[in-house]
Each structure stands twice: as structure tokens, then as C-alpha cells.
Amino acid sequence: MTAGLKLVCHDCGSTNRVPPEKLGAAPKCGTCGAKLTDGKVRDIDFRTMEKSAKSDDLPLLVDFWAAWCGPCRMMAPQFAQAAKALAPHARLAKVDTQSNPDATVRYNIRGIPLLILFHKGREVARLTGARPAADIEAFVRQNVTLGA
Ligand SMILES: [Zn+2]
């Protein structure tokens, strides 16, 4: 077995392996060159999200949102701030439920914004409603053990 943490690139969807000690050293995707743990929130499609949620070795927090949803737009800067605070030990991404209706069905989403935390291939916890950055960060820290 190859050593390293599995991480799906949120730009191109390919799977990378990153040595744990390189997590904080701006590792890049071997396929497209995008940074894997830069703490920036990317808008990803449902397929990439599913792949990332199932195979990543780092926790993944997904913000299910839509452009018509006022609270979702209000929360975006808070979510981005939490992503920076949690990098490189957890990754945050967004899925637009309007262009990815499969996500709504698959996760039985009844209202947005909805945050779902995934780790080790499964759903760990959910948080509904718009939240400040500190709450988002605390939610992740309470539900998964992050690297030092
Ligand atoms: Zn890539």
C-alpha cells in the first residue's frame, strides 16, 4: 500500500496521495497543479463531492447552498473564514443544490444552507442554518479529530 493521505482534487477530481508531513507545505494536484490544502472553498459538483467524501483521508465539510438562498449567500464569507482556520487538516467545499439536484435527493436535503461533515467515507454530522465562522469551525473540531 502506498503511504500518504488520499485527497481528491477539488479542481479536476483526480485522486492524490499526500505524505502527512507535507500537508501544510502547499501540496499540489499531480494532474492539474491545483493546491489541495490551501484553505480556499471551491464550488464542486456532486460527482467530485461524492468521490472526495468517500475516499479522502481528511475530513470534508460540504456547504449545500443555492444562489437564490439569502442566508446561504450571507454565510459564504463565514464559511470561507472557517476553511482558512481549519486548513490544512480539514477541507471545506460547496455544492450548488440547484445545479446538482442529485445531491438533494441523495442526502435528503430539506432546507439550505446545510452543512454535512464527512470523514472516513461516511457522514459524521449535519448542521443546518447559516452560522458564523467560529460555530462552523467548532462544529468540525467537535465531531472529528484533527491533526496537530
Ligand atoms: Zn487536480
CSV table of C-alpha atoms and ligand atoms in Angstrom, one decimal:
chain,number,residue,atom,x,y,z
A,1,MET,CA,0.0,0.0,0.0
A,2,THR,CA,1.3,3.4,-0.9
A,3,ALA,CA,1.9,5.7,2.0
A,4,GLY,CA,0.2,9.1,2.1
A,5,LEU,CA,-3.2,10.6,2.7
A,6,LYS,CA,-5.7,10.3,-0.1
A,7,LEU,CA,-7.2,13.5,-1.3
A,8,VAL,CA,-9.4,14.2,-4.2
A,9,CYS,CA,-8.5,17.3,-6.1
A,10,HIS,CA,-11.5,19.7,-5.9
A,11,ASP,CA,-10.5,21.3,-9.3
A,12,CYS,CA,-10.1,18.2,-11.5
A,13,GLY,CA,-11.4,15.3,-9.4
A,14,SER,CA,-8.3,13.2,-9.6
A,15,THR,CA,-7.1,11.3,-6.5
A,16,ASN,CA,-3.8,12.3,-5.0
A,17,ARG,CA,-1.7,10.9,-2.2
A,18,VAL,CA,0.0,13.4,0.1
A,19,PRO,CA,2.6,12.4,2.8
A,20,PRO,CA,1.1,13.6,6.1
A,21,GLU,CA,4.2,15.7,6.8
A,22,LYS,CA,3.6,17.6,3.5
A,23,LEU,CA,0.0,18.6,4.3
A,24,GLY,CA,1.0,22.1,5.4
A,25,ALA,CA,3.6,22.6,2.6
A,26,ALA,CA,1.0,23.6,-0.1
A,27,PRO,CA,0.8,20.2,-1.8
A,28,LYS,CA,-0.4,20.3,-5.4
A,29,CYS,CA,-2.6,18.0,-7.5
A,30,GLY,CA,-0.4,15.8,-9.7
A,31,THR,CA,-2.8,16.1,-12.5
A,32,CYS,CA,-3.8,19.8,-12.8
A,33,GLY,CA,-1.5,21.5,-10.3
A,34,ALA,CA,-4.2,23.0,-8.1
A,35,LYS,CA,-3.4,23.4,-4.5
A,36,LEU,CA,-5.0,20.6,-2.4
A,37,THR,CA,-5.0,22.1,1.1
A,38,ASP,CA,-4.9,25.9,0.6
A,39,GLY,CA,-8.0,26.6,2.7
A,40,LYS,CA,-9.9,28.0,-0.2
A,41,VAL,CA,-13.5,26.9,-0.7
A,42,ARG,CA,-14.2,25.5,-4.1
A,43,ASP,CA,-17.6,25.0,-5.8
A,44,ILE,CA,-17.6,21.4,-6.7
A,45,ASP,CA,-20.1,19.2,-8.5
A,46,PHE,CA,-21.9,16.3,-6.9
A,47,ARG,CA,-19.7,13.6,-8.5
A,48,THR,CA,-16.5,15.2,-7.3
A,49,MET,CA,-18.1,15.7,-3.8
A,50,GLU,CA,-19.1,12.1,-3.6
A,51,LYS,CA,-15.7,10.9,-4.6
A,52,SER,CA,-14.0,13.2,-2.1
A,53,ALA,CA,-16.4,12.3,0.7
A,54,LYS,CA,-15.9,8.5,0.1
A,55,SER,CA,-12.1,8.4,-0.4
A,56,ASP,CA,-10.5,11.4,1.3
A,57,ASP,CA,-8.4,10.7,4.4
A,58,LEU,CA,-9.1,14.3,5.7
A,59,PRO,CA,-12.4,15.4,6.9
A,60,LEU,CA,-14.6,17.1,4.3
A,61,LEU,CA,-17.2,19.7,5.2
A,62,VAL,CA,-19.7,20.5,2.5
A,63,ASP,CA,-21.9,23.5,2.3
A,64,PHE,CA,-25.1,22.7,0.3
A,65,TRP,CA,-26.3,26.0,-1.0
A,66,ALA,CA,-28.0,27.8,-3.8
A,67,ALA,CA,-27.7,31.3,-5.3
A,68,TRP,CA,-31.4,32.2,-4.6
A,69,CYS,CA,-30.9,31.4,-0.9
A,70,GLY,CA,-30.2,34.7,1.0
A,71,PRO,CA,-28.9,33.1,4.2
A,72,CYS,CA,-26.6,30.9,2.1
A,73,ARG,CA,-25.0,33.9,0.4
A,74,MET,CA,-24.7,35.6,3.8
A,75,MET,CA,-22.9,32.6,5.3
A,76,ALA,CA,-20.4,32.3,2.4
A,77,PRO,CA,-17.7,34.6,3.9
A,78,GLN,CA,-18.1,32.9,7.2
A,79,PHE,CA,-17.6,29.5,5.6
A,80,ALA,CA,-14.6,30.8,3.7
A,81,GLN,CA,-13.1,32.0,7.0
A,82,ALA,CA,-13.7,28.7,8.7
A,83,ALA,CA,-12.0,26.9,5.7
A,84,LYS,CA,-8.9,29.0,6.3
A,85,ALA,CA,-8.9,28.3,10.0
A,86,LEU,CA,-9.2,24.5,9.5
A,87,ALA,CA,-6.6,24.2,6.7
A,88,PRO,CA,-4.7,22.0,6.1
A,89,HIS,CA,-6.4,19.5,8.5
A,90,ALA,CA,-9.9,19.6,7.1
A,91,ARG,CA,-11.2,20.8,3.7
A,92,LEU,CA,-14.4,22.8,3.0
A,93,ALA,CA,-16.3,22.8,-0.3
A,94,LYS,CA,-19.6,24.0,-1.7
A,95,VAL,CA,-22.2,22.1,-3.7
A,96,ASP,CA,-24.8,24.2,-5.5
A,97,THR,CA,-28.0,22.2,-5.0
A,98,GLN,CA,-29.7,23.9,-7.9
A,99,SER,CA,-27.2,22.6,-10.5
A,100,ASN,CA,-26.8,19.3,-8.6
A,101,PRO,CA,-30.3,18.1,-7.7
A,102,ASP,CA,-28.9,14.6,-7.2
A,103,ALA,CA,-27.3,15.9,-4.0
A,104,THR,CA,-30.7,17.0,-2.6
A,105,VAL,CA,-32.1,13.5,-3.2
A,106,ARG,CA,-29.1,11.5,-2.1
A,107,TYR,CA,-28.8,13.4,1.2
A,108,ASN,CA,-32.5,14.0,1.8
A,109,ILE,CA,-31.9,17.8,2.0
A,110,ARG,CA,-35.0,19.7,3.1
A,111,GLY,CA,-33.5,23.1,3.7
A,112,ILE,CA,-30.4,25.1,3.0
A,113,PRO,CA,-27.9,26.1,4.0
A,114,LEU,CA,-27.0,22.7,5.2
A,115,LEU,CA,-23.5,21.6,6.2
A,116,ILE,CA,-22.6,17.9,6.2
A,117,LEU,CA,-19.3,16.7,7.6
A,118,PHE,CA,-17.8,13.6,6.1
A,119,HIS,CA,-14.9,11.6,7.4
A,120,LYS,CA,-13.6,8.1,6.6
A,121,GLY,CA,-16.1,7.5,3.9
A,122,ARG,CA,-19.2,8.3,5.9
A,123,GLU,CA,-21.4,11.1,7.0
A,124,VAL,CA,-20.4,12.2,10.5
A,125,ALA,CA,-22.7,15.1,11.4
A,126,ARG,CA,-25.0,17.8,10.0
A,127,LEU,CA,-25.5,21.4,10.9
A,128,THR,CA,-28.5,23.4,9.5
A,129,GLY,CA,-28.9,27.1,9.0
A,130,ALA,CA,-26.5,30.0,8.5
A,131,ARG,CA,-23.7,30.0,11.1
A,132,PRO,CA,-20.8,32.3,12.0
A,133,ALA,CA,-17.2,31.1,11.2
A,134,ALA,CA,-16.5,30.2,14.8
A,135,ASP,CA,-19.5,27.9,15.0
A,136,ILE,CA,-18.6,26.2,11.8
A,137,GLU,CA,-15.0,25.6,13.0
A,138,ALA,CA,-16.2,24.4,16.4
A,139,PHE,CA,-18.6,22.0,14.7
A,140,VAL,CA,-15.8,20.3,12.8
A,141,ARG,CA,-13.5,20.2,15.8
A,142,GLN,CA,-16.2,18.7,18.0
A,143,ASN,CA,-17.0,15.9,15.5
A,144,VAL,CA,-13.7,14.8,14.2
A,145,THR,CA,-10.1,14.6,15.5
A,146,LEU,CA,-7.9,16.9,13.5
A,147,GLY,CA,-4.2,16.6,13.0
A,148,ALA,CA,-1.9,18.8,15.1
B,1,ZN,ZN,-6.4,18.5,-9.9
